[in-house]
Coordinates of C-alpha atoms and ligand atoms in Angstrom, one line a residue:
M1 CA 28.8 -17.3 10.0
N2 CA 25.3 -17.5 11.4
I3 CA 24.0 -13.9 11.9
L4 CA 21.0 -12.7 13.9
V5 CA 19.6 -9.3 13.0
V6 CA 17.4 -7.6 15.6
G7 CA 14.5 -5.4 14.3
R8 CA 11.5 -5.4 12.0
G9 CA 11.8 -2.5 9.6
G10 CA 13.1 -1.5 6.2
R11 CA 16.6 -1.0 7.6
E12 CA 16.7 -4.6 8.8
H13 CA 15.4 -5.9 5.5
S14 CA 18.1 -4.1 3.7
I15 CA 20.8 -5.4 6.1
V16 CA 19.5 -8.9 5.4
M17 CA 19.6 -8.2 1.6
K18 CA 23.2 -7.1 1.8
L19 CA 24.2 -10.0 4.1
S20 CA 22.6 -12.5 1.7
E21 CA 25.3 -11.5 -0.9
S22 CA 28.0 -12.5 1.6
E23 CA 30.1 -15.6 1.0
H24 CA 30.8 -15.7 4.7
V25 CA 27.2 -16.0 5.8
T26 CA 25.5 -19.4 6.2
R27 CA 22.3 -18.5 7.9
I28 CA 20.4 -15.3 8.6
Y29 CA 17.9 -15.0 11.4
V30 CA 15.8 -12.0 12.1
A31 CA 14.0 -11.2 15.4
P32 CA 11.2 -10.5 14.8
G33 CA 11.4 -9.5 11.1
N34 CA 8.5 -8.7 8.9
G35 CA 6.4 -10.1 6.1
G36 CA 8.9 -9.4 3.4
I37 CA 11.9 -10.5 5.3
A38 CA 10.3 -13.8 5.9
G39 CA 10.9 -14.7 2.2
E40 CA 14.7 -14.2 2.5
A41 CA 15.7 -15.1 6.1
T42 CA 14.4 -17.1 9.0
C43 CA 12.1 -14.9 11.1
V44 CA 11.9 -15.8 14.7
A45 CA 9.1 -14.5 17.0
I46 CA 11.2 -12.8 19.6
D47 CA 10.5 -9.2 20.4
E48 CA 13.4 -6.6 20.0
M49 CA 13.1 -5.8 23.8
D50 CA 13.1 -9.4 25.0
M51 CA 16.8 -9.6 26.0
E52 CA 16.7 -12.8 27.7
G53 CA 14.9 -14.5 24.7
L54 CA 17.4 -13.1 22.3
V55 CA 20.4 -14.2 24.3
K56 CA 18.9 -17.7 24.7
F57 CA 18.1 -18.0 21.0
T58 CA 21.7 -16.7 20.1
K59 CA 23.3 -19.4 22.4
E60 CA 21.1 -22.2 21.1
N61 CA 21.5 -21.5 17.4
A62 CA 25.2 -21.0 17.2
I63 CA 25.0 -17.4 16.2
D64 CA 28.4 -15.9 15.5
L65 CA 27.3 -12.2 15.3
T66 CA 24.2 -10.2 16.2
I67 CA 23.5 -6.8 14.5
V68 CA 21.0 -4.5 16.3
G69 CA 18.8 -2.2 14.1
P70 CA 16.6 -0.1 16.4
E71 CA 17.3 2.4 19.1
N72 CA 15.1 1.1 21.8
P73 CA 16.9 -2.1 22.6
L74 CA 20.3 -0.3 22.4
N75 CA 19.1 2.2 24.9
A76 CA 17.8 -0.6 27.1
G77 CA 21.3 -2.2 27.1
I78 CA 21.0 -5.1 24.6
A79 CA 24.8 -4.8 24.0
N80 CA 25.6 -4.8 27.6
R81 CA 23.5 -8.0 28.1
F82 CA 25.2 -9.7 25.1
Y83 CA 28.7 -8.8 26.3
E84 CA 27.9 -10.2 29.8
A85 CA 26.9 -13.4 28.2
G86 CA 30.1 -13.5 26.1
L87 CA 28.3 -13.1 22.8
K88 CA 29.5 -11.1 19.9
V89 CA 27.3 -8.1 19.0
F90 CA 27.8 -5.2 16.6
A91 CA 26.1 -2.5 18.8
P92 CA 27.0 0.2 21.3
T93 CA 26.5 -0.2 25.0
K94 CA 23.6 1.7 26.6
E95 CA 26.2 4.1 28.0
A96 CA 27.5 5.0 24.5
A97 CA 23.9 4.9 23.0
L98 CA 22.9 7.6 25.4
L99 CA 24.3 10.0 22.7
E100 CA 20.9 9.2 20.8
G101 CA 18.8 8.3 23.9
S102 CA 19.2 11.7 25.5
K103 CA 19.4 14.9 23.6
S104 CA 20.4 16.8 26.6
Y105 CA 23.3 14.4 27.2
A106 CA 24.3 14.8 23.6
K107 CA 24.2 18.6 23.7
E108 CA 26.3 18.6 27.0
F109 CA 28.8 16.2 25.4
M110 CA 29.0 18.3 22.3
K111 CA 29.7 21.5 24.3
K112 CA 32.4 19.7 26.4
Y113 CA 34.3 18.4 23.3
D114 CA 33.7 21.5 21.2
I115 CA 31.7 19.7 18.4
P116 CA 29.8 22.1 16.2
T117 CA 26.1 22.2 16.9
A118 CA 23.2 24.6 17.5
A119 CA 23.2 26.7 20.8
S120 CA 20.8 25.2 23.3
A121 CA 19.4 24.9 26.8
T122 CA 17.7 22.1 28.7
F123 CA 14.5 22.5 30.8
N124 CA 12.2 20.6 33.1
S125 CA 10.2 23.7 34.1
V126 CA 7.4 25.0 31.9
E127 CA 7.8 28.6 33.2
E128 CA 11.6 28.7 32.6
A129 CA 11.3 27.2 29.1
K130 CA 8.7 29.8 28.1
Q131 CA 10.8 32.6 29.5
Y132 CA 13.7 31.4 27.3
I133 CA 11.5 31.3 24.3
D134 CA 10.4 34.8 25.0
L135 CA 13.9 35.9 25.3
K136 CA 15.1 34.1 22.1
G137 CA 12.1 34.6 19.8
A138 CA 11.2 32.5 16.8
P139 CA 12.0 30.5 14.8
I140 CA 13.2 28.1 17.4
V141 CA 13.4 24.3 17.8
I142 CA 11.8 22.3 20.8
K143 CA 12.9 18.7 21.3
A144 CA 11.8 16.0 23.7
D145 CA 14.9 14.7 25.4
G146 CA 14.3 11.0 25.0
L147 CA 13.4 8.6 22.2
A148 CA 10.3 9.6 20.3
A149 CA 10.6 7.6 17.0
G150 CA 11.8 10.7 15.2
K151 CA 8.6 12.6 16.0
G152 CA 9.7 14.6 19.2
V153 CA 10.9 17.6 17.4
V154 CA 9.0 20.8 16.7
V155 CA 10.5 23.5 14.5
A156 CA 8.4 26.4 15.7
E157 CA 7.9 29.3 13.4
S158 CA 6.3 31.6 16.0
V159 CA 6.7 32.1 19.8
E160 CA 3.1 30.9 20.2
Q161 CA 3.8 27.6 18.4
A162 CA 7.0 27.1 20.5
Q163 CA 5.0 27.7 23.8
E164 CA 2.4 25.2 22.6
A165 CA 5.1 22.5 22.0
V166 CA 6.4 23.2 25.5
N167 CA 2.9 22.5 26.9
E168 CA 2.5 19.4 24.7
M169 CA 5.8 17.9 26.0
L170 CA 6.0 19.1 29.6
V171 CA 2.4 19.4 30.6
T172 CA 0.3 17.0 28.3
R173 CA 3.2 14.6 28.2
A174 CA 2.6 13.8 24.4
F175 CA 5.9 11.9 24.5
A176 CA 5.4 10.5 28.1
E177 CA 8.7 10.4 30.0
A178 CA 10.7 11.0 26.9
G179 CA 9.4 14.6 26.9
A180 CA 9.6 15.2 30.7
T181 CA 12.9 17.1 29.9
I182 CA 13.1 19.3 26.8
V183 CA 15.9 20.8 24.9
I184 CA 15.3 24.2 23.2
E185 CA 17.6 24.9 20.4
E186 CA 18.7 27.7 18.1
F187 CA 17.1 27.3 14.6
L188 CA 19.8 26.6 12.0
A189 CA 19.2 27.3 8.3
G190 CA 20.8 25.1 5.7
K191 CA 20.7 21.9 3.7
E192 CA 20.7 18.7 5.8
F193 CA 22.6 15.5 5.1
S194 CA 23.4 12.3 7.1
L195 CA 26.8 10.8 7.6
M196 CA 27.1 7.3 9.0
A197 CA 30.2 5.5 9.9
F198 CA 31.3 2.0 11.1
V199 CA 33.0 2.6 14.4
H200 CA 35.1 0.6 16.8
E201 CA 36.5 2.6 19.7
N202 CA 38.5 5.4 18.2
H203 CA 38.4 4.1 14.6
V204 CA 35.9 5.6 12.2
Y205 CA 35.1 4.4 8.7
P206 CA 32.6 6.7 7.1
M207 CA 30.1 5.6 4.5
V208 CA 28.8 7.8 1.6
T209 CA 26.7 10.8 2.5
A210 CA 22.9 10.6 2.3
R211 CA 20.0 12.9 2.3
D212 CA 16.8 11.9 4.1
H213 CA 13.4 13.7 3.4
K214 CA 11.9 14.0 6.8
R215 CA 8.7 15.9 6.3
A216 CA 5.6 13.9 5.4
Y217 CA 4.6 15.8 2.3
D218 CA 6.0 17.3 -1.0
N219 CA 8.1 20.4 -0.8
D220 CA 9.1 19.6 2.8
E221 CA 5.6 20.3 4.2
G222 CA 3.8 18.6 6.9
P223 CA 4.9 17.0 10.2
N224 CA 8.3 15.4 10.8
T225 CA 8.4 11.7 10.2
G226 CA 11.0 8.9 10.5
G227 CA 11.9 9.6 6.9
M228 CA 9.9 9.5 3.7
G229 CA 12.7 8.8 1.3
A230 CA 16.4 9.4 0.7
Y231 CA 19.3 9.3 -1.7
A232 CA 23.0 8.9 -1.7
P233 CA 25.5 10.2 -2.2
V234 CA 24.8 14.0 -1.8
A235 CA 26.4 16.0 -4.6
D236 CA 26.2 19.4 -2.7
V237 CA 28.5 18.3 0.1
S238 CA 32.0 19.2 -0.8
S239 CA 35.0 16.9 -0.1
E240 CA 36.2 19.7 2.3
H241 CA 33.0 19.6 4.2
L242 CA 33.0 15.9 4.3
A243 CA 36.6 15.9 5.6
F244 CA 35.5 18.4 8.2
A245 CA 32.5 16.3 9.3
T246 CA 34.7 13.3 9.5
E247 CA 37.5 14.9 11.6
E248 CA 35.8 17.5 13.6
I249 CA 32.5 15.7 14.2
L250 CA 32.8 11.9 13.9
Q251 CA 36.4 11.5 15.1
K252 CA 36.0 14.0 17.9
T253 CA 32.8 12.3 19.1
V254 CA 34.3 8.8 19.3
D255 CA 37.5 10.2 20.9
G256 CA 35.3 12.0 23.5
L257 CA 33.3 8.9 24.2
M258 CA 36.6 7.0 24.9
K259 CA 37.5 9.7 27.4
E260 CA 34.2 9.5 29.0
G261 CA 34.6 5.8 29.5
R262 CA 31.9 4.9 26.9
P263 CA 33.8 3.4 24.0
F264 CA 31.6 3.0 21.0
T265 CA 31.2 0.0 18.7
G266 CA 28.6 0.0 16.1
I267 CA 27.1 2.6 13.6
L268 CA 27.5 6.2 14.5
Y269 CA 25.1 8.4 12.6
A270 CA 25.5 12.1 12.5
G271 CA 22.4 14.2 11.2
L272 CA 24.1 17.3 9.9
I273 CA 23.1 20.7 8.6
M274 CA 25.3 22.8 6.3
T275 CA 25.3 26.3 7.8
T276 CA 27.3 29.3 6.6
E277 CA 29.8 28.3 9.2
G278 CA 30.2 24.8 8.0
P279 CA 28.4 21.5 9.0
K280 CA 26.8 21.4 12.5
V281 CA 25.2 18.5 14.3
I282 CA 21.3 18.4 14.4
E283 CA 21.3 14.9 16.1
F284 CA 23.2 11.8 16.7
N285 CA 21.8 8.3 16.1
T286 CA 23.8 5.3 17.5
R287 CA 22.6 2.9 14.8
F288 CA 21.9 2.6 11.1
G289 CA 19.6 5.3 9.8
D290 CA 16.1 4.4 8.3
P291 CA 15.6 5.0 5.4
E292 CA 19.3 5.9 4.8
T293 CA 20.5 2.3 5.2
Q294 CA 18.2 1.1 2.4
I295 CA 19.9 3.4 -0.2
V296 CA 23.5 3.5 1.3
L297 CA 24.1 -0.3 1.6
P298 CA 23.4 -1.0 -2.1
L299 CA 26.4 1.2 -2.9
L300 CA 28.7 -0.7 -0.7
K301 CA 30.9 -2.9 -2.8
N302 CA 32.5 -4.8 0.2
D303 CA 31.0 -7.9 1.9
L304 CA 29.0 -6.5 4.8
A305 CA 29.7 -9.4 7.2
H306 CA 33.4 -9.1 6.4
V307 CA 33.4 -5.4 7.1
L308 CA 31.8 -5.8 10.5
V309 CA 34.2 -8.5 11.6
D310 CA 37.2 -6.5 10.4
V311 CA 36.0 -3.4 12.2
M312 CA 35.4 -5.3 15.5
D313 CA 38.9 -6.8 15.2
G314 CA 40.5 -3.4 14.8
K315 CA 41.3 -3.8 11.1
D316 CA 40.6 -1.2 8.4
P317 CA 37.8 -2.7 6.3
Q318 CA 39.0 -0.8 3.2
L319 CA 35.5 0.3 2.2
E320 CA 34.8 0.7 -1.5
W321 CA 31.7 2.4 -3.0
E322 CA 30.0 2.2 -6.3
E323 CA 30.2 5.3 -8.5
G324 CA 26.5 5.7 -9.1
S325 CA 23.5 6.9 -7.1
C326 CA 20.8 5.1 -5.1
T327 CA 17.4 6.6 -4.1
G328 CA 14.4 5.2 -2.4
V329 CA 10.9 6.4 -1.8
V330 CA 8.9 5.3 1.2
V331 CA 5.3 4.1 0.7
A332 CA 3.4 5.0 3.9
S333 CA 0.0 4.3 5.2
E334 CA -2.5 7.3 5.0
G335 CA -2.4 9.3 8.2
Y336 CA 1.3 8.6 9.0
P337 CA 3.0 9.9 11.1
A338 CA -0.1 9.8 13.3
D339 CA -1.7 6.4 14.0
C340 CA -2.9 4.7 10.9
D341 CA -4.9 1.7 9.8
K342 CA -3.2 -1.7 9.7
G343 CA -4.1 -4.9 7.8
V344 CA -4.4 -3.1 4.5
R345 CA -3.4 -5.0 1.3
I346 CA 0.2 -4.2 0.2
P347 CA 0.3 -2.6 -3.3
E348 CA 1.7 -4.6 -6.1
M349 CA 4.0 -3.1 -8.6
S350 CA 5.4 -4.4 -11.8
S351 CA 9.1 -5.0 -11.7
V352 CA 11.2 -2.2 -13.4
E353 CA 14.8 -3.0 -14.2
G354 CA 17.1 -1.7 -11.6
A355 CA 14.4 -1.1 -9.1
F356 CA 14.0 -2.9 -5.8
T357 CA 11.5 -3.2 -3.0
V358 CA 12.4 -3.2 0.7
H359 CA 9.7 -4.1 3.3
A360 CA 9.1 -2.1 6.5
G361 CA 5.7 -2.3 8.1
T362 CA 4.4 -5.6 6.5
K363 CA 3.2 -8.9 7.8
L364 CA 1.9 -12.0 6.5
E365 CA -1.8 -12.7 7.3
G366 CA -3.4 -15.8 6.0
G367 CA -0.7 -16.1 3.3
S368 CA -1.1 -12.5 2.0
L369 CA 1.0 -9.5 2.8
V370 CA -0.8 -6.7 4.7
S371 CA 0.4 -3.4 6.3
D372 CA 1.6 -3.4 9.8
G373 CA 2.8 0.1 10.5
G374 CA 3.2 3.7 9.2
R375 CA 6.1 3.2 6.8
V376 CA 5.3 0.1 4.7
L377 CA 7.6 -0.2 1.8
L378 CA 10.6 1.5 0.3
V379 CA 11.0 1.4 -3.5
G380 CA 14.6 2.0 -4.5
A381 CA 16.9 2.0 -7.5
K382 CA 20.5 2.2 -8.1
E383 CA 21.7 3.8 -11.4
D384 CA 24.6 5.8 -12.9
S385 CA 22.9 9.1 -12.0
L386 CA 20.4 10.3 -9.4
E387 CA 18.0 11.4 -12.1
K388 CA 17.9 7.9 -13.7
A389 CA 17.6 6.2 -10.3
A390 CA 14.6 8.4 -9.3
E391 CA 13.0 7.8 -12.7
N392 CA 13.1 4.1 -12.2
V393 CA 11.6 4.4 -8.7
Y394 CA 8.8 6.6 -9.9
E395 CA 8.1 4.3 -12.9
A396 CA 7.8 1.3 -10.6
L397 CA 5.4 3.3 -8.3
A398 CA 3.3 4.5 -11.2
S399 CA 2.7 0.9 -12.2
V400 CA 0.6 0.3 -9.1
D401 CA -3.1 0.1 -9.9
D402 CA -4.4 0.6 -6.5
M403 CA -2.6 2.9 -3.9
K404 CA -5.7 3.1 -1.8
G405 CA -4.8 3.6 1.9
Y406 CA -1.2 4.7 1.0
F407 CA 0.8 7.7 -0.1
Y408 CA 4.3 8.7 -1.0
R409 CA 6.2 11.8 -1.8
R410 CA 6.7 12.7 -5.4
D411 CA 9.9 14.8 -5.0
I412 CA 12.4 12.5 -3.4
G413 CA 15.9 13.2 -4.9
K414 CA 14.9 16.6 -6.2
S415 CA 16.4 18.8 -3.4
Ligands
AMP1 P1 15.9 15.5 14.7 O1 14.9 14.4 15.1 O2 16.7 16.0 15.9 O3 16.8 15.0 13.6 O4 15.0 16.6 14.1 C1 14.2 16.4 13.0 C2 14.3 17.5 12.1 O5 14.0 18.7 12.6 C3 15.6 17.7 11.4 O6 15.9 16.8 10.4 C4 15.6 19.1 11.0 O7 14.9 19.2 9.7 C5 14.7 19.8 12.0 N1 15.6 20.4 13.0 C6 16.1 19.8 14.2 N2 16.9 20.7 14.8 C7 17.0 21.7 14.1 C8 17.7 23.1 14.3 N3 18.4 23.3 15.3 N4 17.5 23.9 13.3 C9 16.7 23.7 12.2 N5 16.1 22.5 12.0 C10 16.2 21.6 12.9
LIG2 N1 16.4 8.7 9.1 C1 16.6 9.2 10.4 C2 16.7 8.2 11.4 O1 17.0 7.0 11.2 O2 16.5 8.5 12.6

């Protein structure tokens, strides 16, 4: 098979690494890829949002299967465009991807199908939003309806902070149109975990659980980010809770989507929180998580290309997982998640046995690798235990002489 991967982050690098192990894969192309991927696959300079360019490339290069990483092309209808052109793509249509593209749609959908989630209300009016906050009190959660790269959520600890978030989204338009509608949600306390699954129509094949560390700084302080590190599997999720999340959340969701005439093919990701009443949905993503993918795929024993083909053919891929643990720590540019400098030299670390490096925001400039975004690398390790995996990762990171311009969390895998 010739495979095209669409995207440019760590998630896509990790998909490429897994596909490279496949005996079914002849050539891997990535559009547009990044500096690290360029060493392992053929990067082609086509933007993720250039649908016509991607369709043309796919036809001209005998691509058998396209895998889409990021949410923006999914919500813009990349899968619809590929289906129209008669091309094979492992990705949901824009109608199914709305589950991630609109938080108000997702909330309405969950209410309709009785899927456990936080109580919420949707607003366009500043006044009504503020009245609701006054009524409910703090803590309370304010979310931009549309896509905001994981940054459109404010967990407000006071009514004032919540009102300020409303102003930022509805008045100053900090997230442009994505924040023209907001969802205000009950604050849920509990430990979070992510559950991703390969899905085709009403068939759900769950992966191992993962835990993302979303806040920028140690001890879960600082602003929300796209994710600063993760580990899998999560020991504190019991098999009962996992079965509940699979049946009452993932299965109900894909069944509901079928009923709505929006059948789902691709990766369904449930961001969950373990409340005293059991797991509840914090968010849905309709794609592989980043950085979860980088630490979940190394634990998959199956051939990824084979899994995707089986799932799309309606066959059970018989997923098998390694017994050990995998963890990964993101190296981010200073200032992330706000805008940060690009073009900074990529730190070099000595190789530590069992540790691997995934590239996210890197590019080649005059033959050297430099930074090209907020999250730059993920250093990961797979070991028998989570403790040992984390030890390897931090040992590799400690070997870097010069971390100038970068930072990483020191407590990934500890909670
Ligand atoms: P999201 O982008 O919707 O996953 O939200 C980002 C982060 O905000 C989540 O990982 C949680 O840590 C936090 N969060 C979102 N919604 C809630 C909620 N209803 N209660 C508590 N924390 C939340
Ligand atoms: N790690 C969360 C996400 O992919 O949105």
